[in-house]
């Protein structure tokens, strides 16, 4: 398993001219304000050219949400009641735990509704990490506190198990992989001291993963759409197998026969044409 540590960015960056942004936040429509922000960023920067935009935005949202929740808890601790009142503190801890438990239950109920639609990288954006995949590899991105050093990262990649986290803290990912990987062709790196990137090379490179580790929410593999440019990079045999798999997934989603079914139908038609005197009224294709 190869390990790539973080790199240091150059301090001398060219000066950027200031741009003016005008928008009014309507508390009843915060998403409208965010839409205006992203439109402004799209016009004045190269933000949408980044392949990691979705996971980076998710990481920022989670970071701000955690920060605000921490500030809210501090305000409650300093609220009415005697300082250090154990009874008051116990009630608050119970309330927080109950809220978290309800959130977990809601998430579990949501998972029972069925597989999820994949993100732009043919993976999923989860609470603690996001992932994407090609037919050959799985890429996992785990946000960590900004300024984290590689020496504080714990990443253990085994054939059937993945563990990722920070030293002295519970693992962020710790579970059995959806399918085995080629350990010698897997590695991890620390990106910009704010996220851990893990590349997993699939052992079986003819199948799409539904999740990274078993027990996590699963995606609907019938909606996976590999990039055409990546298909052209595959060898002819692998490309043929991938295209056949994609065709069969689309056919199944529309309730139509797969390539194997079509081939069997053609064989039966040819046989019927060669034997016109036989009764094929009860013939079935299995």
XYZ file of C-alpha atoms in Angstrom:
286
model
C 0.000 0.000 0.000
C 1.526 3.282 -1.059
C 1.222 6.412 1.125
C 1.437 9.943 -0.192
C 1.829 12.703 2.388
C 0.505 16.225 2.011
C 2.316 18.841 -0.010
C 2.951 22.486 0.882
C 1.349 25.110 -1.329
C 3.409 28.129 -2.322
C 2.816 31.183 -0.159
C 3.321 33.650 -2.987
C -0.006 33.794 -4.792
C -0.990 36.460 -7.331
C -3.231 39.210 -6.077
C -6.889 38.850 -7.024
C -9.037 41.866 -7.805
C -12.126 42.265 -5.618
C -15.554 41.679 -7.127
C -18.797 43.109 -5.809
C -21.692 40.848 -4.877
C -25.169 42.187 -4.222
C -27.876 39.958 -2.830
C -30.421 40.099 -0.020
C -31.029 37.108 2.230
C -34.696 36.215 2.579
C -34.984 33.979 5.707
C -37.990 32.304 4.093
C -35.942 31.369 1.008
C -32.284 30.746 1.971
C -31.726 28.473 -1.032
C -32.491 31.394 -3.340
C -29.659 33.326 -1.716
C -27.302 30.354 -2.156
C -28.312 30.120 -5.816
C -27.339 33.769 -6.285
C -24.006 33.119 -4.533
C -23.148 30.183 -6.807
C -24.173 32.108 -9.918
C -21.820 34.906 -8.845
C -18.994 32.424 -8.163
C -19.620 30.716 -11.504
C -19.259 34.007 -13.384
C -16.284 35.338 -11.458
C -14.241 32.190 -10.770
C -13.377 28.701 -12.005
C -15.237 26.957 -9.166
C -17.387 24.823 -11.480
C -14.326 23.489 -13.273
C -13.358 21.536 -10.169
C -14.180 17.816 -10.238
C -14.407 17.828 -6.437
C -16.876 20.750 -6.199
C -19.802 18.711 -4.831
C -17.835 17.004 -2.072
C -15.980 20.236 -1.194
C -19.273 22.122 -0.812
C -20.671 19.260 1.273
C -17.583 19.405 3.496
C -17.978 23.183 3.997
C -21.677 22.802 4.829
C -20.944 20.076 7.372
C -18.123 22.131 8.907
C -20.316 25.228 9.319
C -23.215 23.147 10.661
C -20.967 21.490 13.260
C -19.551 24.878 14.260
C -23.001 26.413 14.758
C -24.215 23.397 16.729
C -21.159 23.645 18.988
C -21.814 27.365 19.590
C -25.452 26.624 20.349
C -24.494 23.992 22.918
C -22.104 26.463 24.567
C -24.846 29.071 24.801
C -27.139 26.537 26.457
C -24.422 25.593 28.956
C -24.120 29.260 29.935
C -27.884 29.773 30.181
C -30.143 29.918 33.283
C -29.283 27.658 36.173
C -26.402 27.269 38.556
C -22.963 26.882 36.969
C -22.016 23.274 36.793
C -25.476 22.167 37.870
C -25.244 18.371 37.355
C -29.014 17.895 37.086
C -29.294 20.550 34.362
C -26.302 19.120 32.493
C -27.731 15.582 32.670
C -31.046 16.730 31.193
C -29.243 18.484 28.331
C -27.109 15.412 27.584
C -30.186 13.198 27.526
C -31.920 15.627 25.148
C -28.930 15.656 22.785
C -28.699 11.850 22.800
C -32.422 11.498 22.153
C -32.156 13.918 19.228
C -29.237 11.988 17.741
C -31.083 8.690 18.235
C -34.128 10.031 16.433
C -31.895 11.233 13.610
C -30.322 7.790 13.261
C -33.767 6.156 13.240
C -34.964 8.553 10.554
C -31.869 7.828 8.450
C -32.423 4.080 8.833
C -36.049 4.431 7.780
C -34.906 6.453 4.785
C -32.432 3.733 3.825
C -35.214 1.122 3.862
C -36.970 2.929 1.028
C -34.511 1.464 -1.450
C -31.252 2.177 -3.314
C -30.269 5.818 -3.835
C -29.505 7.601 -7.085
C -25.721 7.965 -7.633
C -23.903 11.292 -7.526
C -21.975 12.688 -10.491
C -19.097 10.328 -9.691
C -21.306 7.200 -9.691
C -21.097 6.959 -5.910
C -22.854 8.620 -2.958
C -22.403 11.722 -0.785
C -22.795 10.566 2.826
C -22.657 12.451 6.129
C -19.024 11.621 6.957
C -17.572 11.035 3.503
C -18.313 10.838 -0.201
C -17.253 8.347 -2.829
C -17.292 7.715 -6.541
C -16.192 4.929 -8.831
C -15.165 3.765 -12.273
C -15.458 0.165 -13.406
C -11.889 -0.377 -12.126
C -11.503 1.854 -9.060
C -13.310 3.397 -6.087
C -12.338 6.868 -4.847
C -13.264 7.840 -1.273
C -12.983 11.394 0.095
C -13.146 11.963 3.872
C -13.164 15.579 5.152
C -10.886 16.267 8.142
C -10.254 19.461 10.173
C -8.356 22.033 8.124
C -4.634 21.964 8.881
C -4.531 18.229 9.674
C -1.081 16.655 9.184
C -0.532 13.268 7.564
C 1.024 11.894 10.765
C -2.363 12.187 12.459
C -4.137 10.115 9.787
C -4.967 6.455 10.386
C -5.639 4.541 7.161
C -5.536 0.748 7.024
C -6.453 -0.863 3.690
C -6.892 -4.621 3.667
C -8.276 -6.986 1.046
C -11.762 -6.972 2.587
C -11.624 -4.198 5.198
C -11.094 -0.426 5.330
C -10.336 1.758 8.359
C -9.876 5.538 8.088
C -9.806 8.134 10.850
C -7.714 10.392 13.070
C -5.396 9.198 15.832
C -7.052 9.201 19.250
C -10.574 9.432 17.775
C -13.203 6.879 16.703
C -12.733 5.785 13.065
C -14.689 7.685 10.422
C -14.851 4.540 8.261
C -14.398 1.088 9.741
C -16.040 -1.877 8.052
C -16.012 -4.740 5.586
C -15.561 -3.623 1.983
C -18.364 -4.270 -0.500
C -15.959 -6.384 -2.562
C -12.263 -7.351 -2.290
C -9.552 -4.957 -3.494
C -5.973 -5.287 -4.775
C -4.139 -4.001 -1.702
C -0.835 -3.377 -3.518
C -2.632 -1.081 -5.976
C -4.434 0.954 -3.292
C -3.152 4.119 -1.615
C -4.242 7.189 0.318
C -3.185 10.836 0.370
C -3.921 14.011 2.314
C -5.317 16.729 0.039
C -4.678 20.381 0.993
C -4.620 19.356 4.684
C -8.434 19.234 4.687
C -9.472 15.849 3.245
C -8.183 12.287 2.988
C -8.408 10.704 -0.462
C -8.401 6.909 -0.649
C -8.073 5.040 -3.942
C -9.238 1.427 -3.929
C -8.479 -0.784 -6.935
C -11.220 -3.346 -7.427
C -10.222 -6.995 -7.641
C -13.292 -7.737 -9.764
C -13.270 -5.027 -12.431
C -16.492 -6.129 -14.088
C -18.951 -4.961 -11.451
C -20.258 -1.709 -9.933
C -20.137 -1.281 -6.163
C -23.338 -0.422 -4.307
C -21.441 0.950 -1.285
C -17.899 1.233 0.038
C -18.414 -0.704 3.285
C -21.276 -3.058 3.985
C -24.078 -1.621 6.088
C -23.859 1.868 4.551
C -26.602 3.273 2.275
C -26.543 1.629 -1.154
C -26.873 3.213 -4.583
C -28.946 2.047 -7.521
C -26.368 0.534 -9.882
C -28.895 0.581 -12.749
C -28.530 4.380 -12.791
C -24.736 4.372 -12.993
C -23.506 6.219 -16.093
C -19.766 5.861 -16.813
C -18.118 8.607 -18.870
C -17.655 7.792 -22.548
C -14.115 9.160 -22.448
C -13.177 6.604 -19.800
C -14.687 3.772 -21.830
C -12.341 4.603 -24.696
C -9.380 4.073 -22.355
C -10.345 0.458 -21.665
C -9.006 -2.513 -23.591
C -11.460 -3.946 -26.191
C -12.480 -6.945 -24.085
C -13.175 -4.903 -20.947
C -14.965 -2.183 -22.907
C -17.207 -4.762 -24.596
C -18.103 -6.267 -21.210
C -18.848 -2.815 -19.700
C -21.016 -1.765 -22.646
C -22.933 -5.056 -22.428
C -23.478 -4.515 -18.700
C -24.701 -0.947 -19.270
C -27.094 -2.128 -21.988
C -28.489 -4.888 -19.754
C -28.989 -2.417 -16.870
C -30.970 -0.044 -19.102
C -33.038 -2.914 -20.501
C -33.871 -4.234 -17.029
C -34.854 -0.771 -15.794
C -37.350 -0.530 -18.695
C -38.617 -4.096 -18.311
C -37.107 -5.174 -21.622
C -35.061 -8.303 -22.502
C -31.334 -8.283 -21.795
C -28.657 -9.047 -24.376
C -28.636 -12.704 -23.281
C -32.429 -12.900 -23.674
C -32.224 -11.334 -27.133
C -29.513 -13.802 -28.152
C -31.654 -16.741 -26.991
C -34.633 -15.382 -28.920
C -32.537 -15.140 -32.088
C -31.322 -18.721 -31.675
C -34.910 -19.934 -31.212
C -36.117 -18.004 -34.283
C -33.314 -19.493 -36.382
C -34.115 -22.997 -35.144
C -37.837 -22.486 -35.864
C -37.040 -21.357 -39.418
C -34.923 -24.482 -39.972
C -37.687 -26.764 -38.604
C -41.020 -25.414 -39.891
C -42.858 -28.684 -39.194
C -42.272 -28.626 -35.437
C -44.753 -27.225 -32.876
C -43.161 -24.384 -30.915
C -46.367 -23.088 -29.281
C -45.193 -24.190 -25.824
C -41.559 -23.231 -26.258
C -40.164 -20.983 -23.516
C -36.884 -19.142 -23.184
C -35.263 -19.599 -19.767
